[in-house]
């Protein structure tokens, strides 16, 4: 069975961020690479340089940190239609603090962050995409901060 063409899902995810023409989508899609991850396989290891973000086509991934004692703290999950990648690690150009791991078998379309930055520097539409990504991350972080400050552990777990 031939794998389904990921371009429509890729284009739809980008267009949820900003109105992009087919040519603008194609400019990034030309650099996109489909990856299949087995459950437990890593998209990004802490200590490696983060170079790619991805759209989840199928399955689930999580971004997490490892504590000094070996414990783990999950930052976020991503499922079909979600974007995944450690933006802070992509922006820092330092070794990643985060792991991104497939929780289930997963399929993603990975794109080089350098290409997103190049497009954003050259195009108002891609600048809007980058801004919307930053806004979404900010809103998620603000929500998490509110939960940590206002809600007790049981209420956070319930949410």
PDB file of C-alpha atoms in Angstrom:
ATOM      1  CA  UNK A   1       0.000   0.000   0.000  1.00  0.00           C
ATOM      2  CA  UNK A   2       1.410   3.370  -1.058  1.00  0.00           C
ATOM      3  CA  UNK A   3       1.716   5.920   1.800  1.00  0.00           C
ATOM      4  CA  UNK A   4      -0.728   8.797   1.588  1.00  0.00           C
ATOM      5  CA  UNK A   5       0.651  12.086   0.240  1.00  0.00           C
ATOM      6  CA  UNK A   6       1.501  14.245   3.294  1.00  0.00           C
ATOM      7  CA  UNK A   7       1.312  17.555   1.394  1.00  0.00           C
ATOM      8  CA  UNK A   8      -2.415  18.257   2.076  1.00  0.00           C
ATOM      9  CA  UNK A   9      -1.968  17.758   5.841  1.00  0.00           C
ATOM     10  CA  UNK A  10       1.264  19.792   5.731  1.00  0.00           C
ATOM     11  CA  UNK A  11      -0.448  22.647   3.856  1.00  0.00           C
ATOM     12  CA  UNK A  12      -3.493  22.582   6.160  1.00  0.00           C
ATOM     13  CA  UNK A  13      -1.321  22.788   9.291  1.00  0.00           C
ATOM     14  CA  UNK A  14       0.592  25.763   7.890  1.00  0.00           C
ATOM     15  CA  UNK A  15      -2.580  27.494   6.752  1.00  0.00           C
ATOM     16  CA  UNK A  16      -3.988  27.222  10.277  1.00  0.00           C
ATOM     17  CA  UNK A  17      -1.160  29.602  11.197  1.00  0.00           C
ATOM     18  CA  UNK A  18      -1.374  32.040   8.284  1.00  0.00           C
ATOM     19  CA  UNK A  19      -2.871  32.239   4.795  1.00  0.00           C
ATOM     20  CA  UNK A  20      -0.225  30.826   2.477  1.00  0.00           C
ATOM     21  CA  UNK A  21      -0.374  30.359  -1.266  1.00  0.00           C
ATOM     22  CA  UNK A  22       0.428  26.997  -2.838  1.00  0.00           C
ATOM     23  CA  UNK A  23       3.797  28.400  -3.921  1.00  0.00           C
ATOM     24  CA  UNK A  24       4.576  29.509  -0.354  1.00  0.00           C
ATOM     25  CA  UNK A  25       3.688  26.066   1.009  1.00  0.00           C
ATOM     26  CA  UNK A  26       5.745  24.414  -1.737  1.00  0.00           C
ATOM     27  CA  UNK A  27       8.766  26.548  -0.790  1.00  0.00           C
ATOM     28  CA  UNK A  28       8.957  24.752   2.565  1.00  0.00           C
ATOM     29  CA  UNK A  29       7.506  21.422   1.451  1.00  0.00           C
ATOM     30  CA  UNK A  30      10.419  21.057  -0.964  1.00  0.00           C
ATOM     31  CA  UNK A  31      12.668  20.700   2.109  1.00  0.00           C
ATOM     32  CA  UNK A  32      10.293  18.471   4.103  1.00  0.00           C
ATOM     33  CA  UNK A  33      11.159  14.856   4.787  1.00  0.00           C
ATOM     34  CA  UNK A  34       8.741  12.180   5.922  1.00  0.00           C
ATOM     35  CA  UNK A  35       9.972  10.105   8.880  1.00  0.00           C
ATOM     36  CA  UNK A  36       8.505   6.981  10.423  1.00  0.00           C
ATOM     37  CA  UNK A  37       9.284   6.523  14.115  1.00  0.00           C
ATOM     38  CA  UNK A  38       8.772   3.323  16.098  1.00  0.00           C
ATOM     39  CA  UNK A  39       7.286   3.617  19.585  1.00  0.00           C
ATOM     40  CA  UNK A  40      10.146   4.742  21.823  1.00  0.00           C
ATOM     41  CA  UNK A  41      12.248   6.126  18.958  1.00  0.00           C
ATOM     42  CA  UNK A  42      13.593   9.659  19.328  1.00  0.00           C
ATOM     43  CA  UNK A  43      12.996  12.595  17.026  1.00  0.00           C
ATOM     44  CA  UNK A  44      15.428  14.616  19.199  1.00  0.00           C
ATOM     45  CA  UNK A  45      17.803  13.602  21.999  1.00  0.00           C
ATOM     46  CA  UNK A  46      18.830  16.006  24.746  1.00  0.00           C
ATOM     47  CA  UNK A  47      22.426  17.032  24.060  1.00  0.00           C
ATOM     48  CA  UNK A  48      21.996  16.995  20.285  1.00  0.00           C
ATOM     49  CA  UNK A  49      21.461  20.186  18.312  1.00  0.00           C
ATOM     50  CA  UNK A  50      17.820  20.756  17.429  1.00  0.00           C
ATOM     51  CA  UNK A  51      17.638  21.405  13.689  1.00  0.00           C
ATOM     52  CA  UNK A  52      14.116  20.336  12.671  1.00  0.00           C
ATOM     53  CA  UNK A  53      10.501  20.824  13.620  1.00  0.00           C
ATOM     54  CA  UNK A  54       7.778  18.469  12.459  1.00  0.00           C
ATOM     55  CA  UNK A  55       4.119  18.013  11.721  1.00  0.00           C
ATOM     56  CA  UNK A  56       2.669  14.832  13.217  1.00  0.00           C
ATOM     57  CA  UNK A  57       0.801  12.862  10.536  1.00  0.00           C
ATOM     58  CA  UNK A  58      -0.022   9.895  12.765  1.00  0.00           C
ATOM     59  CA  UNK A  59       0.764   8.646  16.254  1.00  0.00           C
ATOM     60  CA  UNK A  60       1.828  10.577  19.329  1.00  0.00           C
ATOM     61  CA  UNK A  61       5.075  12.133  20.528  1.00  0.00           C
ATOM     62  CA  UNK A  62       6.111  13.808  23.745  1.00  0.00           C
ATOM     63  CA  UNK A  63       8.656  16.448  24.617  1.00  0.00           C
ATOM     64  CA  UNK A  64      10.274  15.955  28.011  1.00  0.00           C
ATOM     65  CA  UNK A  65      13.249  16.773  30.197  1.00  0.00           C
ATOM     66  CA  UNK A  66      15.400  14.381  32.217  1.00  0.00           C
ATOM     67  CA  UNK A  67      16.195  15.347  35.813  1.00  0.00           C
ATOM     68  CA  UNK A  68      19.573  14.834  37.471  1.00  0.00           C
ATOM     69  CA  UNK A  69      18.161  11.866  39.418  1.00  0.00           C
ATOM     70  CA  UNK A  70      17.001  10.197  36.176  1.00  0.00           C
ATOM     71  CA  UNK A  71      13.362  11.190  36.582  1.00  0.00           C
ATOM     72  CA  UNK A  72      11.454  12.718  33.690  1.00  0.00           C
ATOM     73  CA  UNK A  73       9.143  15.713  33.385  1.00  0.00           C
ATOM     74  CA  UNK A  74       6.859  15.845  30.359  1.00  0.00           C
ATOM     75  CA  UNK A  75       6.524  19.284  28.814  1.00  0.00           C
ATOM     76  CA  UNK A  76       3.983  18.469  26.108  1.00  0.00           C
ATOM     77  CA  UNK A  77       2.415  15.871  23.862  1.00  0.00           C
ATOM     78  CA  UNK A  78       1.679  16.095  20.138  1.00  0.00           C
ATOM     79  CA  UNK A  79      -0.759  14.002  18.130  1.00  0.00           C
ATOM     80  CA  UNK A  80      -2.020  13.968  14.546  1.00  0.00           C
ATOM     81  CA  UNK A  81      -2.144  17.483  13.116  1.00  0.00           C
ATOM     82  CA  UNK A  82       0.055  18.981  15.844  1.00  0.00           C
ATOM     83  CA  UNK A  83       3.471  20.529  15.442  1.00  0.00           C
ATOM     84  CA  UNK A  84       6.359  19.160  17.494  1.00  0.00           C
ATOM     85  CA  UNK A  85       9.898  20.330  18.111  1.00  0.00           C
ATOM     86  CA  UNK A  86      11.611  22.228  20.867  1.00  0.00           C
ATOM     87  CA  UNK A  87      11.372  25.852  19.755  1.00  0.00           C
ATOM     88  CA  UNK A  88      13.615  27.037  22.589  1.00  0.00           C
ATOM     89  CA  UNK A  89      16.267  24.531  21.513  1.00  0.00           C
ATOM     90  CA  UNK A  90      15.845  25.457  17.836  1.00  0.00           C
ATOM     91  CA  UNK A  91      16.310  29.143  18.654  1.00  0.00           C
ATOM     92  CA  UNK A  92      19.221  28.730  21.088  1.00  0.00           C
ATOM     93  CA  UNK A  93      21.564  26.859  18.739  1.00  0.00           C
ATOM     94  CA  UNK A  94      22.912  25.195  21.895  1.00  0.00           C
ATOM     95  CA  UNK A  95      22.740  21.510  22.736  1.00  0.00           C
ATOM     96  CA  UNK A  96      19.113  20.562  23.281  1.00  0.00           C
ATOM     97  CA  UNK A  97      17.754  20.305  26.806  1.00  0.00           C
ATOM     98  CA  UNK A  98      14.717  18.403  25.547  1.00  0.00           C
ATOM     99  CA  UNK A  99      14.002  14.937  24.306  1.00  0.00           C
ATOM    100  CA  UNK A 100      11.264  14.431  21.706  1.00  0.00           C
ATOM    101  CA  UNK A 101      10.208  10.788  21.625  1.00  0.00           C
ATOM    102  CA  UNK A 102       7.500   8.796  19.886  1.00  0.00           C
ATOM    103  CA  UNK A 103       5.027   7.488  22.470  1.00  0.00           C
ATOM    104  CA  UNK A 104       3.402   5.291  19.816  1.00  0.00           C
ATOM    105  CA  UNK A 105       4.479   4.402  16.317  1.00  0.00           C
ATOM    106  CA  UNK A 106       4.390   7.749  14.552  1.00  0.00           C
ATOM    107  CA  UNK A 107       4.791   9.386  11.203  1.00  0.00           C
ATOM    108  CA  UNK A 108       5.987  12.965  10.885  1.00  0.00           C
ATOM    109  CA  UNK A 109       6.980  15.444   8.214  1.00  0.00           C
ATOM    110  CA  UNK A 110      10.195  17.090   9.390  1.00  0.00           C
ATOM    111  CA  UNK A 111      11.386  20.479   8.145  1.00  0.00           C
ATOM    112  CA  UNK A 112      14.719  22.209   8.730  1.00  0.00           C
ATOM    113  CA  UNK A 113      14.292  25.187  11.063  1.00  0.00           C
ATOM    114  CA  UNK A 114      16.938  27.102   9.087  1.00  0.00           C
ATOM    115  CA  UNK A 115      14.620  26.959   6.069  1.00  0.00           C
ATOM    116  CA  UNK A 116      11.701  28.340   8.100  1.00  0.00           C
ATOM    117  CA  UNK A 117      13.943  31.203   9.259  1.00  0.00           C
ATOM    118  CA  UNK A 118      15.158  31.849   5.712  1.00  0.00           C
ATOM    119  CA  UNK A 119      11.588  32.007   4.417  1.00  0.00           C
ATOM    120  CA  UNK A 120      10.486  34.266   7.297  1.00  0.00           C
ATOM    121  CA  UNK A 121      13.317  36.691   6.511  1.00  0.00           C
ATOM    122  CA  UNK A 122      12.221  36.921   2.888  1.00  0.00           C
ATOM    123  CA  UNK A 123       8.420  36.835   3.042  1.00  0.00           C
ATOM    124  CA  UNK A 124       5.678  38.607   4.992  1.00  0.00           C
ATOM    125  CA  UNK A 125       3.528  35.460   4.832  1.00  0.00           C
ATOM    126  CA  UNK A 126       6.263  33.354   6.414  1.00  0.00           C
ATOM    127  CA  UNK A 127       6.930  36.074   8.995  1.00  0.00           C
ATOM    128  CA  UNK A 128       3.262  35.698   9.941  1.00  0.00           C
ATOM    129  CA  UNK A 129       3.713  31.919  10.280  1.00  0.00           C
ATOM    130  CA  UNK A 130       6.717  32.403  12.572  1.00  0.00           C
ATOM    131  CA  UNK A 131       4.824  35.000  14.636  1.00  0.00           C
ATOM    132  CA  UNK A 132       1.814  32.690  15.015  1.00  0.00           C
ATOM    133  CA  UNK A 133       4.083  29.826  16.127  1.00  0.00           C
ATOM    134  CA  UNK A 134       5.575  32.102  18.785  1.00  0.00           C
ATOM    135  CA  UNK A 135       2.110  33.293  19.845  1.00  0.00           C
ATOM    136  CA  UNK A 136       0.836  29.708  20.203  1.00  0.00           C
ATOM    137  CA  UNK A 137       3.843  28.798  22.308  1.00  0.00           C
ATOM    138  CA  UNK A 138       3.381  31.888  24.471  1.00  0.00           C
ATOM    139  CA  UNK A 139      -0.304  31.087  25.060  1.00  0.00           C
ATOM    140  CA  UNK A 140       0.516  27.491  26.017  1.00  0.00           C
ATOM    141  CA  UNK A 141       3.206  28.693  28.408  1.00  0.00           C
ATOM    142  CA  UNK A 142       0.872  31.289  29.955  1.00  0.00           C
ATOM    143  CA  UNK A 143      -1.773  28.606  30.488  1.00  0.00           C
ATOM    144  CA  UNK A 144       0.771  26.294  32.099  1.00  0.00           C
ATOM    145  CA  UNK A 145       2.037  29.100  34.345  1.00  0.00           C
ATOM    146  CA  UNK A 146      -1.555  29.847  35.427  1.00  0.00           C
ATOM    147  CA  UNK A 147      -2.124  26.172  36.225  1.00  0.00           C
ATOM    148  CA  UNK A 148       1.046  25.973  38.324  1.00  0.00           C
ATOM    149  CA  UNK A 149       0.245  29.119  40.290  1.00  0.00           C
ATOM    150  CA  UNK A 150      -3.535  28.870  40.699  1.00  0.00           C
ATOM    151  CA  UNK A 151      -4.430  25.162  40.679  1.00  0.00           C
ATOM    152  CA  UNK A 152      -3.489  22.495  43.194  1.00  0.00           C
ATOM    153  CA  UNK A 153      -1.941  19.218  42.018  1.00  0.00           C
ATOM    154  CA  UNK A 154      -5.273  17.379  41.868  1.00  0.00           C
ATOM    155  CA  UNK A 155      -6.886  20.091  39.730  1.00  0.00           C
ATOM    156  CA  UNK A 156      -3.874  20.142  37.387  1.00  0.00           C
ATOM    157  CA  UNK A 157      -4.044  16.361  37.036  1.00  0.00           C
ATOM    158  CA  UNK A 158      -7.776  16.512  36.307  1.00  0.00           C
ATOM    159  CA  UNK A 159      -7.209  19.103  33.551  1.00  0.00           C
TER     160      UNK A 159
END
